Amino acid sequence: MTVEQGISLSSFEEFYNAKRPHLVRTLVIVLGNRELGIEAADEAMTRAYQRWADVQTYDNPGGWVYRVAMNWARTKLRRSKRELPSVYVTDKPHIEDPQFEPKLDAALAELPEKYRAPVVLRYYMDWSMEEISDSLGIPKGTVKSRIHRGVAALQKSLGEAT
Amino acid sequence: MNETDFETRLRGHLAAKASLIEVPDHKFVQTKVVPFQPRRNRFNNLVMAAAGVAVVAMLGFGVLQVTGVGSELGIIPTKHDRCQITIIPGQEGYWLTASTAEARVGPYGANVGQTVTVEGGLPLMIEVFDSPQATDAIAANTIDTADKDCDFGVTVSDGPAGFQIDVAQR
């Protein structure tokens, strides 16, 4: 089951409570900055609240919020003349979880954002190609291509290229 | 389409990484507005706000009544362009920030004791956190509208969950 499925979006509050944690984590990973990710998520959620009558009718309201959050973050970074950071910041030691791979994490951090975003949306959010296409505003074919190239780049970074 | 072993590892890694990212508990609270109760001083404001809550409850209207620790979201009931909220350090326990959707005012925790400008008509986010800085803006009833031209008032009082924030239209 995807993050998007199985949730009735009958109210903004329900949407907010269900989506915000995933949205924050996705943004933190894609942006590589915890505070920026949290702030972008809250800003996007506020805008969703303002337009909820329309947003709730969208096929993928979560995708809309993600797109708004990323646009807000990019604008903020552009105004502050900063680049998207390439280093993750995590809150806890990660040695306890065997699935966490430090080398893979480093490779993901080095991946350009245009590849990292669709990879994260695909393999963390479990969104379909259509949902990713909609949220990133790029054709489905481009999404497939970027995911393919992103995964290949990660494998190459780890010396596992096929 | 079957995933490769690498894709499965990538999925597991991202799930593990995501679980390491702590998400602050910002609660969304649906808010409404009540007619403003004139404020003479903080004590009076507290009393009038409490009375306003009771009256409005009796009449069946809503009240912008926010309780709980976390992020609280409301719409500023103002037609003015700009209003200000002064946040004054209290005794202990919490610190508080205020910002709008369009322009966050200062970093979190930096504006205790400062006057922040709030754009009229935009959503107002009031955030109350536990804080090592030990300021109790809540119990001390020290959120105050400093600009007399504002057509809304913010008061803070004790509530069922420890405190209560009321925003009332003048």
mmCIF file of N, CA, C and O in Angstrom, chain A residues 12-13 16 20 25 28-29 34 38-39 42-43 46 49-50 88 90-92 94 97 99-101 104-105 108 119 123-124 126 151 155 158 160, chain B residues 3 6-7 9-24 26-28 30-31 73 75 100-102 104 108 122-123 125 127:
data_model
loop_
_atom_site.group_PDB
_atom_site.id
_atom_site.type_symbol
_atom_site.label_atom_id
_atom_site.label_comp_id
_atom_site.label_asym_id
_atom_site.label_seq_id
_atom_site.Cartn_x
_atom_site.Cartn_y
_atom_site.Cartn_z
ATOM 1 N N PHE A 12 -9.329 18.768 5.882
ATOM 2 C CA PHE A 12 -7.938 19.201 5.854
ATOM 3 C C PHE A 12 -7.167 18.676 7.055
ATOM 4 O O PHE A 12 -6.001 18.298 6.939
ATOM 5 N N GLU A 13 -7.807 18.686 8.197
ATOM 6 C CA GLU A 13 -7.122 18.224 9.409
ATOM 7 C C GLU A 13 -6.671 16.772 9.256
ATOM 8 O O GLU A 13 -5.557 16.410 9.636
ATOM 9 N N TYR A 16 -3.838 16.805 6.856
ATOM 10 C CA TYR A 16 -2.639 17.361 7.502
ATOM 11 C C TYR A 16 -1.973 16.313 8.391
ATOM 12 O O TYR A 16 -0.760 16.081 8.317
ATOM 13 N N ARG A 20 1.516 15.074 6.648
ATOM 14 C CA ARG A 20 2.633 15.932 7.029
ATOM 15 C C ARG A 20 3.906 15.164 7.394
ATOM 16 O O ARG A 20 5.001 15.543 6.962
ATOM 17 N N ARG A 25 9.515 14.324 5.924
ATOM 18 C CA ARG A 25 10.659 13.415 5.746
ATOM 19 C C ARG A 25 11.139 13.407 4.297
ATOM 20 O O ARG A 25 12.337 13.379 4.030
ATOM 21 N N VAL A 28 12.968 16.685 3.710
ATOM 22 C CA VAL A 28 14.270 16.707 4.385
ATOM 23 C C VAL A 28 15.295 15.915 3.578
ATOM 24 O O VAL A 28 16.437 16.337 3.398
ATOM 25 N N ILE A 29 14.869 14.765 3.061
ATOM 26 C CA ILE A 29 15.788 13.925 2.288
ATOM 27 C C ILE A 29 16.131 14.598 0.957
ATOM 28 O O ILE A 29 17.289 14.658 0.559
ATOM 29 N N ARG A 34 17.150 19.665 7.341
ATOM 30 C CA ARG A 34 15.997 19.374 8.189
ATOM 31 C C ARG A 34 15.111 20.602 8.409
ATOM 32 O O ARG A 34 13.890 20.543 8.228
ATOM 33 N N ILE A 38 11.221 21.100 7.081
ATOM 34 C CA ILE A 38 10.089 21.296 7.990
ATOM 35 C C ILE A 38 9.355 22.589 7.651
ATOM 36 O O ILE A 38 8.127 22.634 7.575
ATOM 37 N N GLU A 39 10.132 23.632 7.420
ATOM 38 C CA GLU A 39 9.521 24.929 7.136
ATOM 39 C C GLU A 39 8.759 24.891 5.803
ATOM 40 O O GLU A 39 7.655 25.412 5.695
ATOM 41 N N ASP A 42 5.470 23.103 6.256
ATOM 42 C CA ASP A 42 4.461 23.904 6.952
ATOM 43 C C ASP A 42 3.926 25.020 6.059
ATOM 44 O O ASP A 42 2.729 25.330 6.080
ATOM 45 N N GLU A 43 4.808 25.629 5.281
ATOM 46 C CA GLU A 43 4.351 26.669 4.373
ATOM 47 C C GLU A 43 3.386 26.096 3.329
ATOM 48 O O GLU A 43 2.353 26.689 3.025
ATOM 49 N N THR A 46 0.045 25.275 4.834
ATOM 50 C CA THR A 46 -0.748 26.477 5.072
ATOM 51 C C THR A 46 -1.435 26.912 3.782
ATOM 52 O O THR A 46 -2.601 27.295 3.777
ATOM 53 N N TYR A 49 -4.256 24.706 3.044
ATOM 54 C CA TYR A 49 -5.403 25.063 3.886
ATOM 55 C C TYR A 49 -6.182 26.214 3.271
ATOM 56 O O TYR A 49 -7.416 26.200 3.235
ATOM 57 N N GLN A 50 -5.441 27.202 2.754
ATOM 58 C CA GLN A 50 -6.096 28.364 2.159
ATOM 59 C C GLN A 50 -6.906 27.986 0.923
ATOM 60 O O GLN A 50 -7.889 28.639 0.607
ATOM 61 N N TYR A 88 23.199 15.439 3.896
ATOM 62 C CA TYR A 88 22.056 15.204 4.757
ATOM 63 C C TYR A 88 22.389 15.531 6.197
ATOM 64 O O TYR A 88 23.537 15.442 6.611
ATOM 65 N N THR A 90 20.924 14.094 9.747
ATOM 66 C CA THR A 90 20.011 13.183 10.422
ATOM 67 C C THR A 90 20.069 13.436 11.906
ATOM 68 O O THR A 90 21.049 13.954 12.427
ATOM 69 N N ASP A 91 19.008 13.053 12.575
ATOM 70 C CA ASP A 91 18.873 13.390 13.983
ATOM 71 C C ASP A 91 19.489 12.345 14.903
ATOM 72 O O ASP A 91 19.907 12.653 16.001
ATOM 73 N N LYS A 92 19.479 11.129 14.479
ATOM 74 C CA LYS A 92 19.882 10.068 15.393
ATOM 75 C C LYS A 92 21.034 9.263 14.796
ATOM 76 O O LYS A 92 21.213 9.218 13.585
ATOM 77 N N HIS A 94 22.599 6.123 13.198
ATOM 78 C CA HIS A 94 21.899 5.205 12.315
ATOM 79 C C HIS A 94 22.440 3.795 12.369
ATOM 80 O O HIS A 94 22.096 2.953 11.560
ATOM 81 N N ASP A 97 19.973 0.463 12.677
ATOM 82 C CA ASP A 97 19.121 -0.065 11.622
ATOM 83 C C ASP A 97 19.991 -0.652 10.515
ATOM 84 O O ASP A 97 20.688 0.076 9.800
ATOM 85 N N GLN A 99 19.237 -1.682 7.711
ATOM 86 C CA GLN A 99 18.861 -1.285 6.353
ATOM 87 C C GLN A 99 19.493 0.047 5.943
ATOM 88 O O GLN A 99 19.532 0.372 4.754
ATOM 89 N N PHE A 100 19.931 0.809 6.938
ATOM 90 C CA PHE A 100 20.567 2.085 6.625
ATOM 91 C C PHE A 100 21.981 1.827 6.137
ATOM 92 O O PHE A 100 22.798 1.235 6.830
ATOM 93 N N GLU A 101 22.282 2.281 4.928
ATOM 94 C CA GLU A 101 23.600 2.059 4.333
ATOM 95 C C GLU A 101 24.316 3.402 4.189
ATOM 96 O O GLU A 101 23.942 4.212 3.329
ATOM 97 N N LEU A 104 25.463 4.271 0.670
ATOM 98 C CA LEU A 104 24.328 4.581 -0.199
ATOM 99 C C LEU A 104 23.779 5.966 0.137
ATOM 100 O O LEU A 104 23.392 6.737 -0.744
ATOM 101 N N ASP A 105 23.771 6.268 1.428
ATOM 102 C CA ASP A 105 23.293 7.586 1.865
ATOM 103 C C ASP A 105 24.178 8.698 1.290
ATOM 104 O O ASP A 105 23.675 9.724 0.826
ATOM 105 N N LEU A 108 23.495 9.052 -2.386
ATOM 106 C CA LEU A 108 22.221 9.729 -2.601
ATOM 107 C C LEU A 108 22.366 11.231 -2.400
ATOM 108 O O LEU A 108 21.767 12.042 -3.125
ATOM 109 N N VAL A 119 13.651 9.774 -7.408
ATOM 110 C CA VAL A 119 14.059 8.512 -6.760
ATOM 111 C C VAL A 119 13.422 8.404 -5.369
ATOM 112 O O VAL A 119 12.879 7.355 -4.985
ATOM 113 N N TYR A 123 10.778 5.562 -4.370
ATOM 114 C CA TYR A 123 11.168 4.457 -3.488
ATOM 115 C C TYR A 123 10.896 4.728 -2.009
ATOM 116 O O TYR A 123 10.971 3.805 -1.210
ATOM 117 N N TYR A 124 10.602 5.976 -1.641
ATOM 118 C CA TYR A 124 10.161 6.215 -0.264
ATOM 119 C C TYR A 124 8.658 6.456 -0.214
ATOM 120 O O TYR A 124 7.933 5.770 0.502
ATOM 121 N N ASP A 126 6.618 5.872 -2.582
ATOM 122 C CA ASP A 126 5.972 4.806 -3.330
ATOM 123 C C ASP A 126 4.923 5.355 -4.302
ATOM 124 O O ASP A 126 3.904 4.714 -4.569
ATOM 125 N N VAL A 151 19.094 5.759 -10.291
ATOM 126 C CA VAL A 151 19.441 4.464 -9.694
ATOM 127 C C VAL A 151 20.774 3.969 -10.248
ATOM 128 O O VAL A 151 21.627 3.460 -9.504
ATOM 129 N N GLN A 155 24.229 3.101 -8.164
ATOM 130 C CA GLN A 155 24.949 1.828 -8.275
ATOM 131 C C GLN A 155 26.399 2.066 -8.680
ATOM 132 O O GLN A 155 27.318 1.419 -8.160
ATOM 133 N N LEU A 158 28.514 3.227 -5.868
ATOM 134 C CA LEU A 158 28.827 2.151 -4.927
ATOM 135 C C LEU A 158 29.699 1.071 -5.569
ATOM 136 O O LEU A 158 30.020 0.072 -4.934
ATOM 137 N N GLU A 160 28.762 -0.808 -8.017
ATOM 138 C CA GLU A 160 27.911 -1.960 -8.285
ATOM 139 C C GLU A 160 27.238 -1.848 -9.643
ATOM 140 O O GLU A 160 26.174 -2.425 -9.864
ATOM 141 N N GLU B 3 11.189 -5.381 -9.032
ATOM 142 C CA GLU B 3 12.302 -4.531 -8.629
ATOM 143 C C GLU B 3 13.575 -5.351 -8.549
ATOM 144 O O GLU B 3 13.556 -6.551 -8.232
ATOM 145 N N PHE B 6 18.859 -4.143 -5.900
ATOM 146 C CA PHE B 6 19.352 -2.825 -5.519
ATOM 147 C C PHE B 6 18.186 -1.880 -5.199
ATOM 148 O O PHE B 6 18.247 -1.095 -4.245
ATOM 149 N N GLU B 7 17.154 -1.963 -6.010
ATOM 150 C CA GLU B 7 15.991 -1.110 -5.745
ATOM 151 C C GLU B 7 15.354 -1.457 -4.402
ATOM 152 O O GLU B 7 14.898 -0.575 -3.666
ATOM 153 N N ARG B 9 16.975 -2.655 -1.834
ATOM 154 C CA ARG B 9 17.884 -2.078 -0.833
ATOM 155 C C ARG B 9 17.673 -0.583 -0.706
ATOM 156 O O ARG B 9 17.666 -0.025 0.405
ATOM 157 N N LEU B 10 17.498 0.071 -1.837
ATOM 158 C CA LEU B 10 17.285 1.523 -1.836
ATOM 159 C C LEU B 10 16.004 1.870 -1.087
ATOM 160 O O LEU B 10 15.959 2.809 -0.282
ATOM 161 N N ARG B 11 14.976 1.096 -1.326
ATOM 162 C CA ARG B 11 13.700 1.320 -0.637
ATOM 163 C C ARG B 11 13.889 1.145 0.875
ATOM 164 O O ARG B 11 13.398 1.943 1.679
ATOM 165 N N GLY B 12 14.580 0.092 1.263
ATOM 166 C CA GLY B 12 14.830 -0.155 2.685
ATOM 167 C C GLY B 12 15.680 0.931 3.307
ATOM 168 O O GLY B 12 15.431 1.360 4.448
ATOM 169 N N HIS B 13 16.662 1.381 2.561
ATOM 170 C CA HIS B 13 17.534 2.447 3.071
ATOM 171 C C HIS B 13 16.741 3.728 3.296
ATOM 172 O O HIS B 13 16.887 4.390 4.337
ATOM 173 N N LEU B 14 15.906 4.092 2.329
ATOM 174 C CA LEU B 14 15.133 5.329 2.464
ATOM 175 C C LEU B 14 14.147 5.243 3.622
ATOM 176 O O LEU B 14 13.934 6.225 4.346
ATOM 177 N N ALA B 15 13.548 4.068 3.804
ATOM 178 C CA ALA B 15 12.637 3.896 4.934
ATOM 179 C C ALA B 15 13.394 4.049 6.249
ATOM 180 O O ALA B 15 12.917 4.689 7.191
ATOM 181 N N ALA B 16 14.586 3.455 6.303
ATOM 182 C CA ALA B 16 15.396 3.555 7.523
ATOM 183 C C ALA B 16 15.832 4.993 7.756
ATOM 184 O O ALA B 16 15.795 5.501 8.881
ATOM 185 N N LYS B 17 16.231 5.633 6.682
ATOM 186 C CA LYS B 17 16.664 7.037 6.812
ATOM 187 C C LYS B 17 15.516 7.920 7.267
ATOM 188 O O LYS B 17 15.683 8.779 8.145
ATOM 189 N N ALA B 18 14.350 7.700 6.656
ATOM 190 C CA ALA B 18 13.186 8.522 7.023
ATOM 191 C C ALA B 18 12.828 8.341 8.488
ATOM 192 O O ALA B 18 12.426 9.289 9.165
ATOM 193 N N SER B 19 12.999 7.122 8.979
ATOM 194 C CA SER B 19 12.640 6.867 10.374
ATOM 195 C C SER B 19 13.579 7.597 11.335
ATOM 196 O O SER B 19 13.264 7.767 12.513
ATOM 197 N N LEU B 20 14.726 8.005 10.830
ATOM 198 C CA LEU B 20 15.679 8.734 11.670
ATOM 199 C C LEU B 20 15.341 10.214 11.767
ATOM 200 O O LEU B 20 15.883 10.924 12.607
ATOM 201 N N ILE B 21 14.478 10.653 10.870
ATOM 202 C CA ILE B 21 14.154 12.082 10.832
ATOM 203 C C ILE B 21 12.974 12.353 11.755
ATOM 204 O O ILE B 21 11.858 11.917 11.496
ATOM 205 N N GLU B 22 13.229 13.065 12.805
ATOM 206 C CA GLU B 22 12.170 13.401 13.753
ATOM 207 C C GLU B 22 11.321 14.532 13.178
ATOM 208 O O GLU B 22 11.843 15.535 12.711
ATOM 209 N N VAL B 23 10.028 14.324 13.219
ATOM 210 C CA VAL B 23 9.099 15.340 12.721
ATOM 211 C C VAL B 23 8.464 16.029 13.919
ATOM 212 O O VAL B 23 7.800 15.386 14.721
ATOM 213 N N PRO B 24 8.665 17.342 14.059
ATOM 214 C CA PRO B 24 8.049 18.034 15.185
ATOM 215 C C PRO B 24 6.541 17.926 15.149
ATOM 216 O O PRO B 24 5.939 17.941 14.074
ATOM 217 N N HIS B 26 3.545 19.350 15.062
ATOM 218 C CA HIS B 26 2.789 20.574 14.825
ATOM 219 C C HIS B 26 1.346 20.173 14.593
ATOM 220 O O HIS B 26 1.020 19.561 13.600
ATOM 221 N N LYS B 27 0.499 20.556 15.523
ATOM 222 C CA LYS B 27 -0.896 20.175 15.392
ATOM 223 C C LYS B 27 -1.677 21.250 14.654
ATOM 224 O O LYS B 27 -1.481 22.432 14.880
ATOM 225 N N PHE B 28 -2.542 20.808 13.780
ATOM 226 C CA PHE B 28 -3.417 21.752 13.093
ATOM 227 C C PHE B 28 -4.701 21.893 13.891
ATOM 228 O O PHE B 28 -5.287 20.913 14.315
ATOM 229 N N GLN B 30 -8.404 23.803 13.718
ATOM 230 C CA GLN B 30 -9.376 24.631 13.000
ATOM 231 C C GLN B 30 -9.812 25.771 13.916
ATOM 232 O O GLN B 30 -10.131 25.551 15.077
ATOM 233 N N THR B 31 -9.800 26.971 13.408
ATOM 234 C CA THR B 31 -10.087 28.110 14.264
ATOM 235 C C THR B 31 -11.228 28.945 13.716
ATOM 236 O O THR B 31 -11.478 28.975 12.525
ATOM 237 N N LEU B 73 -2.605 26.976 14.019
ATOM 238 C CA LEU B 73 -2.818 27.766 12.808
ATOM 239 C C LEU B 73 -4.160 28.456 12.868
ATOM 240 O O LEU B 73 -5.166 27.853 13.172
ATOM 241 N N ILE B 75 -6.489 32.034 11.132
ATOM 242 C CA ILE B 75 -6.545 33.110 10.151
ATOM 243 C C ILE B 75 -6.740 34.423 10.899
ATOM 244 O O ILE B 75 -7.649 34.553 11.703
ATOM 245 N N THR B 100 3.550 34.452 9.692
ATOM 246 C CA THR B 100 2.485 34.300 8.704
ATOM 247 C C THR B 100 2.928 33.299 7.653
ATOM 248 O O THR B 100 4.078 32.881 7.615
ATOM 249 N N ALA B 101 1.992 32.957 6.812
ATOM 250 C CA ALA B 101 2.328 32.003 5.756
ATOM 251 C C ALA B 101 3.294 32.615 4.753
ATOM 252 O O ALA B 101 4.099 31.923 4.150
ATOM 253 N N GLU B 102 3.220 33.911 4.579
ATOM 254 C CA GLU B 102 4.010 34.540 3.530
ATOM 255 C C GLU B 102 5.398 34.958 4.002
ATOM 256 O O GLU B 102 6.323 35.015 3.231
ATOM 257 N N ARG B 104 7.761 34.395 7.358
ATOM 258 C CA ARG B 104 8.050 33.957 8.714
ATOM 259 C C ARG B 104 8.942 35.006 9.365
ATOM 260 O O ARG B 104 9.904 35.484 8.751
ATOM 261 N N TYR B 108 12.849 30.340 14.575
ATOM 262 C CA TYR B 108 12.122 29.842 15.729
ATOM 263 C C TYR B 108 12.872 30.193 17.006
ATOM 264 O O TYR B 108 14.076 30.032 17.110
ATOM 265 N N LEU B 122 -3.721 37.266 6.465
ATOM 266 C CA LEU B 122 -3.003 36.032 6.159
ATOM 267 C C LEU B 122 -3.110 35.068 7.332
ATOM 268 O O LEU B 122 -3.380 35.475 8.456
ATOM 269 N N PRO B 123 -2.866 33.810 7.087
ATOM 270 C CA PRO B 123 -2.898 32.874 8.202
ATOM 271 C C PRO B 123 -1.816 33.221 9.220
ATOM 272 O O PRO B 123 -0.697 33.567 8.867
ATOM 273 N N MET B 125 0.364 31.756 12.277
ATOM 274 C CA MET B 125 0.766 30.512 12.920
ATOM 275 C C MET B 125 1.357 30.872 14.276
ATOM 276 O O MET B 125 2.317 31.619 14.361
ATOM 277 N N GLU B 127 3.063 29.331 17.497
ATOM 278 C CA GLU B 127 3.715 28.104 17.899
ATOM 279 C C GLU B 127 4.224 28.226 19.327
ATOM 280 O O GLU B 127 4.855 29.207 19.677
#
